[in-house]
């Protein structure tokens, strides 16, 4: 057993201890928890390393270091240790994302070495609900996307990602990794959309991270020509109904604070702000 305050890369044998830390905040940690529950702590399967911070031999904080750098239940001392490890390793991630306080502290330590960032989204409200809205009828035309409809959903996914992140997911590897992720969500029945009479996507959303305790809605998008027609709230209610019935008892999402229209829609559907995330985009 470790008897000093230290950090190290976790091994598969540390799985139970890591899951115990993740379970302390099942909503905020849903993304990393869902990956760990499927892949364990083997870096090849997980898609990155899991760093652990120990105090008096007890694992108290984590940091996922893959395509994203994600501090988890990270105390100020843990953040300093994770920042030092990340600085020595060099930047390999496309973003730093996580609970606002720890993520902001981590970025302040890394910015002199990794900066400047392409964009800093310092306050992204984390919103949660565990019930259906009483006054919004779910859109009956929102349904699961089938595996044979990848060509239908993919353009909408690319448009959403490009609009949201500011770069195309098709850059770099030609979109292979992004297409694989979309296919994974479609294959698992967690991609939803409403199509118009011509078979074009007019509303879409996915249930991304999913555990037995919480799941996260992501990729909410309305086609530009259909915005302002009242599709978002009924569409979200439809996806929420699927999520609560089939996936988890608590549903979350996080949203840019400047996206007032989306925040208003989510509040109408019953989501309440319970915290905030920060995202640093490179």
Short mmCIF file of C-alpha atoms in Angstrom, two decimals:
data_model
loop_
_atom_site.label_atom_id
_atom_site.label_comp_id
_atom_site.label_asym_id
_atom_site.label_seq_id
_atom_site.Cartn_x
_atom_site.Cartn_y
_atom_site.Cartn_z
CA UNK A 1 0.00 0.00 0.00
CA UNK A 2 1.18 3.53 -0.76
CA UNK A 3 1.85 5.42 2.44
CA UNK A 4 2.77 8.81 1.04
CA UNK A 5 1.05 11.58 -0.86
CA UNK A 6 1.75 10.79 -4.50
CA UNK A 7 0.36 10.28 -7.98
CA UNK A 8 0.81 7.41 -10.41
CA UNK A 9 -0.69 5.79 -13.48
CA UNK A 10 -3.37 3.35 -12.38
CA UNK A 11 -3.29 -0.32 -13.38
CA UNK A 12 -6.13 -2.79 -14.06
CA UNK A 13 -5.84 -4.04 -10.48
CA UNK A 14 -6.86 -0.56 -9.28
CA UNK A 15 -10.28 -0.79 -10.94
CA UNK A 16 -12.42 -1.13 -7.81
CA UNK A 17 -10.73 1.79 -6.10
CA UNK A 18 -11.11 3.95 -9.22
CA UNK A 19 -14.80 3.08 -9.54
CA UNK A 20 -15.31 4.03 -5.90
CA UNK A 21 -13.93 7.51 -6.62
CA UNK A 22 -16.04 7.85 -9.77
CA UNK A 23 -19.14 6.79 -7.87
CA UNK A 24 -18.84 9.77 -5.54
CA UNK A 25 -20.40 11.97 -8.26
CA UNK A 26 -22.23 9.73 -10.73
CA UNK A 27 -23.66 12.65 -12.72
CA UNK A 28 -20.53 14.75 -13.26
CA UNK A 29 -18.39 11.64 -13.77
CA UNK A 30 -20.76 9.80 -16.12
CA UNK A 31 -18.51 10.21 -19.18
CA UNK A 32 -15.42 8.68 -17.61
CA UNK A 33 -17.37 6.12 -15.57
CA UNK A 34 -19.07 4.79 -18.70
CA UNK A 35 -15.70 4.28 -20.39
CA UNK A 36 -14.11 2.63 -17.37
CA UNK A 37 -17.03 0.26 -16.87
CA UNK A 38 -16.62 -0.97 -20.45
CA UNK A 39 -12.84 -0.87 -20.87
CA UNK A 40 -11.41 -1.12 -17.36
CA UNK A 41 -8.11 0.67 -16.77
CA UNK A 42 -6.06 -0.89 -19.55
CA UNK A 43 -4.78 2.13 -21.52
CA UNK A 44 -5.24 0.46 -24.92
CA UNK A 45 -8.89 -0.36 -24.28
CA UNK A 46 -9.61 2.82 -22.32
CA UNK A 47 -8.11 5.09 -24.94
CA UNK A 48 -5.81 6.77 -22.46
CA UNK A 49 -4.24 6.56 -19.03
CA UNK A 50 -5.97 7.01 -15.71
CA UNK A 51 -3.88 8.94 -13.23
CA UNK A 52 -4.50 8.51 -9.54
CA UNK A 53 -3.75 10.78 -6.59
CA UNK A 54 -3.15 9.15 -3.23
CA UNK A 55 -3.25 10.67 0.22
CA UNK A 56 -1.90 8.46 3.02
CA UNK A 57 -2.24 5.44 0.77
CA UNK A 58 -5.88 6.16 -0.16
CA UNK A 59 -6.92 6.87 -3.75
CA UNK A 60 -8.82 10.17 -3.54
CA UNK A 61 -8.67 11.82 -7.00
CA UNK A 62 -8.41 10.78 -10.65
CA UNK A 63 -7.53 12.32 -13.99
CA UNK A 64 -8.39 10.70 -17.30
CA UNK A 65 -5.70 11.46 -19.88
CA UNK A 66 -6.86 10.49 -23.36
CA UNK A 67 -8.35 12.50 -26.20
CA UNK A 68 -9.66 14.68 -23.37
CA UNK A 69 -7.96 15.54 -20.11
CA UNK A 70 -10.59 15.18 -17.38
CA UNK A 71 -9.98 15.88 -13.66
CA UNK A 72 -12.23 13.78 -11.42
CA UNK A 73 -13.02 14.60 -7.78
CA UNK A 74 -9.70 16.46 -7.92
CA UNK A 75 -8.54 18.34 -4.84
CA UNK A 76 -6.21 21.35 -5.23
CA UNK A 77 -3.18 19.21 -4.32
CA UNK A 78 -4.26 16.54 -6.80
CA UNK A 79 -4.70 19.17 -9.53
CA UNK A 80 -1.15 20.38 -8.98
CA UNK A 81 0.16 16.82 -9.29
CA UNK A 82 -1.90 16.15 -12.43
CA UNK A 83 -0.75 19.43 -13.98
CA UNK A 84 2.87 18.52 -13.34
CA UNK A 85 2.41 15.10 -14.93
CA UNK A 86 0.56 16.58 -17.92
CA UNK A 87 3.23 19.26 -18.41
CA UNK A 88 6.01 16.67 -18.42
CA UNK A 89 4.13 14.39 -20.83
CA UNK A 90 3.27 17.20 -23.24
CA UNK A 91 -0.15 17.97 -24.65
CA UNK A 92 -1.76 15.01 -26.37
CA UNK A 93 -5.42 15.91 -25.83
CA UNK A 94 -7.77 18.02 -27.92
CA UNK A 95 -9.51 19.47 -24.87
CA UNK A 96 -9.53 19.74 -21.10
CA UNK A 97 -13.03 19.32 -19.72
CA UNK A 98 -14.60 18.71 -16.35
CA UNK A 99 -16.07 20.36 -13.25
CA UNK A 100 -15.38 24.08 -13.47
CA UNK A 101 -13.34 24.63 -10.32
CA UNK A 102 -10.82 21.81 -10.81
CA UNK A 103 -10.63 22.27 -14.58
CA UNK A 104 -10.07 25.99 -14.29
CA UNK A 105 -7.32 25.43 -11.74
CA UNK A 106 -5.71 22.78 -13.94
CA UNK A 107 -5.72 25.11 -16.94
CA UNK A 108 -4.17 27.98 -14.99
CA UNK A 109 -1.24 25.70 -14.19
CA UNK A 110 -0.93 24.35 -17.74
CA UNK A 111 -1.60 27.50 -19.76
CA UNK A 112 2.00 28.80 -19.54
CA UNK A 113 3.16 25.52 -21.10
CA UNK A 114 0.25 24.51 -23.33
CA UNK A 115 -1.32 27.84 -24.18
CA UNK A 116 -2.82 29.58 -25.84
CA UNK A 117 -6.06 27.63 -26.15
CA UNK A 118 -8.21 27.98 -29.24
CA UNK A 119 -11.19 28.70 -26.97
CA UNK A 120 -11.95 28.72 -23.24
CA UNK A 121 -15.55 28.03 -22.21
CA UNK A 122 -15.24 28.83 -18.53
CA UNK A 123 -18.84 28.33 -17.41
CA UNK A 124 -21.04 25.62 -18.93
CA UNK A 125 -24.05 24.95 -16.70
CA UNK A 126 -24.52 21.29 -15.76
CA UNK A 127 -28.24 20.51 -15.82
CA UNK A 128 -30.08 17.49 -14.43
CA UNK A 129 -33.56 15.99 -14.27
CA UNK A 130 -35.07 12.74 -13.08
CA UNK A 131 -38.62 13.11 -14.38
CA UNK A 132 -40.68 13.95 -17.43
CA UNK A 133 -42.09 17.47 -17.82
CA UNK A 134 -45.76 17.82 -16.97
CA UNK A 135 -46.60 20.38 -19.65
CA UNK A 136 -44.64 19.33 -22.74
CA UNK A 137 -45.78 16.48 -24.96
CA UNK A 138 -42.87 14.45 -26.38
CA UNK A 139 -42.56 14.73 -30.15
CA UNK A 140 -44.04 11.47 -31.49
CA UNK A 141 -41.88 11.72 -34.63
CA UNK A 142 -38.58 11.57 -32.75
CA UNK A 143 -37.32 8.00 -32.92
CA UNK A 144 -34.23 5.86 -32.75
CA UNK A 145 -31.99 5.97 -35.80
CA UNK A 146 -31.49 2.55 -37.40
CA UNK A 147 -28.14 1.09 -38.37
CA UNK A 148 -29.02 1.41 -42.05
CA UNK A 149 -29.56 5.17 -41.64
CA UNK A 150 -25.95 6.19 -41.01
CA UNK A 151 -25.89 8.17 -44.27
CA UNK A 152 -28.98 10.04 -43.05
CA UNK A 153 -27.74 11.00 -39.60
CA UNK A 154 -24.07 11.62 -40.38
CA UNK A 155 -24.42 15.01 -42.15
CA UNK A 156 -26.45 16.35 -39.23
CA UNK A 157 -23.85 15.09 -36.74
CA UNK A 158 -21.03 16.75 -38.70
CA UNK A 159 -23.00 20.01 -38.92
CA UNK A 160 -23.71 19.98 -35.18
CA UNK A 161 -20.10 19.24 -34.24
CA UNK A 162 -18.70 21.90 -36.56
CA UNK A 163 -21.15 24.52 -35.30
CA UNK A 164 -20.55 23.63 -31.65
CA UNK A 165 -16.79 23.06 -31.57
CA UNK A 166 -15.69 25.34 -34.39
CA UNK A 167 -13.77 22.72 -36.38
CA UNK A 168 -14.94 19.85 -38.55
CA UNK A 169 -14.74 16.33 -37.10
CA UNK A 170 -13.80 15.16 -40.60
CA UNK A 171 -10.39 16.84 -40.42
CA UNK A 172 -7.22 14.95 -39.57
CA UNK A 173 -8.12 11.29 -40.06
CA UNK A 174 -10.89 12.00 -42.55
CA UNK A 175 -13.50 11.57 -39.84
CA UNK A 176 -12.86 7.87 -39.21
CA UNK A 177 -12.89 8.16 -35.41
CA UNK A 178 -15.92 10.42 -35.43
CA UNK A 179 -17.85 8.15 -37.77
CA UNK A 180 -16.99 5.20 -35.54
CA UNK A 181 -18.37 7.05 -32.50
CA UNK A 182 -21.60 7.96 -34.33
CA UNK A 183 -21.94 4.35 -35.49
CA UNK A 184 -21.42 3.16 -31.90
CA UNK A 185 -24.26 5.36 -30.65
CA UNK A 186 -26.55 4.31 -33.50
CA UNK A 187 -25.72 0.64 -32.94
CA UNK A 188 -26.47 0.88 -29.23
CA UNK A 189 -29.83 2.54 -29.85
CA UNK A 190 -28.80 5.89 -28.34
CA UNK A 191 -29.10 8.11 -31.44
CA UNK A 192 -32.44 9.87 -31.99
CA UNK A 193 -33.85 12.14 -34.66
CA UNK A 194 -36.91 13.52 -36.36
CA UNK A 195 -36.89 13.41 -40.16
CA UNK A 196 -38.92 15.58 -42.48
CA UNK A 197 -40.97 14.31 -45.41
CA UNK A 198 -37.84 14.23 -47.57
CA UNK A 199 -35.89 12.11 -45.10
CA UNK A 200 -33.72 14.99 -43.87
CA UNK A 201 -32.84 15.34 -40.18
CA UNK A 202 -34.59 18.35 -38.64
CA UNK A 203 -33.87 17.53 -34.96
CA UNK A 204 -31.38 15.18 -33.39
CA UNK A 205 -29.77 14.27 -30.08
CA UNK A 206 -27.86 11.36 -28.59
CA UNK A 207 -27.60 9.71 -25.22
CA UNK A 208 -23.82 9.71 -24.96
CA UNK A 209 -22.29 8.62 -21.67
CA UNK A 210 -24.47 6.05 -19.92
CA UNK A 211 -24.18 4.18 -16.64
CA UNK A 212 -26.74 2.48 -14.44
CA UNK A 213 -26.99 5.61 -12.29
CA UNK A 214 -26.87 8.48 -14.78
CA UNK A 215 -26.67 9.29 -18.47
CA UNK A 216 -25.89 12.37 -20.50
CA UNK A 217 -27.71 13.83 -23.49
CA UNK A 218 -25.40 15.36 -26.08
CA UNK A 219 -25.35 16.62 -29.65
CA UNK A 220 -28.70 18.41 -29.50
CA UNK A 221 -29.26 20.11 -32.85
CA UNK A 222 -32.06 21.61 -34.92
CA UNK A 223 -31.52 22.18 -38.64
CA UNK A 224 -31.07 25.94 -39.21
CA UNK A 225 -34.08 26.26 -41.50
CA UNK A 226 -36.31 24.67 -38.83
CA UNK A 227 -35.19 26.80 -35.90
CA UNK A 228 -37.82 28.91 -34.21
CA UNK A 229 -40.60 26.45 -34.98
CA UNK A 230 -40.84 24.92 -31.51
CA UNK A 231 -39.18 21.58 -32.32
CA UNK A 232 -36.50 21.58 -29.64
CA UNK A 233 -38.55 21.22 -26.45
CA UNK A 234 -40.84 18.38 -27.67
CA UNK A 235 -37.80 16.72 -29.25
CA UNK A 236 -35.86 16.91 -26.00
CA UNK A 237 -38.86 15.57 -24.11
CA UNK A 238 -38.95 12.59 -26.47
CA UNK A 239 -35.26 11.82 -25.97
CA UNK A 240 -35.66 12.30 -22.21
CA UNK A 241 -38.48 9.75 -22.19
CA UNK A 242 -36.25 7.18 -23.88
CA UNK A 243 -33.40 7.97 -21.49
CA UNK A 244 -35.45 7.62 -18.32
CA UNK A 245 -37.24 4.50 -19.52
CA UNK A 246 -34.33 2.61 -21.02
CA UNK A 247 -31.03 3.95 -19.71
CA UNK A 248 -30.79 5.59 -16.27
CA UNK A 249 -32.89 7.24 -13.55
CA UNK A 250 -31.03 10.57 -13.80
CA UNK A 251 -30.38 12.46 -17.04
CA UNK A 252 -27.87 15.29 -17.41
CA UNK A 253 -26.38 17.59 -20.01
CA UNK A 254 -24.13 20.62 -20.06
CA UNK A 255 -24.55 23.69 -22.21
CA UNK A 256 -22.64 26.84 -23.08
CA UNK A 257 -23.73 29.69 -20.81
CA UNK A 258 -24.12 32.04 -23.78
CA UNK A 259 -26.61 29.70 -25.48
CA UNK A 260 -29.62 31.29 -23.84
CA UNK A 261 -32.13 29.70 -26.20
CA UNK A 262 -30.90 26.18 -25.40
CA UNK A 263 -30.83 26.87 -21.65
CA UNK A 264 -34.39 28.16 -21.81
CA UNK A 265 -35.49 25.04 -23.72
CA UNK A 266 -33.82 22.69 -21.24
CA UNK A 267 -35.44 24.49 -18.30
CA UNK A 268 -38.83 24.14 -20.01
CA UNK A 269 -38.27 20.39 -20.25
CA UNK A 270 -37.47 20.29 -16.52
CA UNK A 271 -33.67 20.37 -16.35
CA UNK A 272 -32.23 22.29 -13.40
CA UNK A 273 -28.73 23.68 -13.04
CA UNK A 274 -26.74 21.84 -10.38
CA UNK A 275 -23.17 22.89 -11.18
CA UNK A 276 -20.90 23.90 -14.03
CA UNK A 277 -18.27 22.47 -16.34
CA UNK A 278 -15.35 24.19 -18.03
CA UNK A 279 -13.99 23.24 -21.46
CA UNK A 280 -10.60 24.25 -22.84
CA UNK A 281 -10.45 23.63 -26.60
CA UNK A 282 -7.21 23.33 -28.58
#
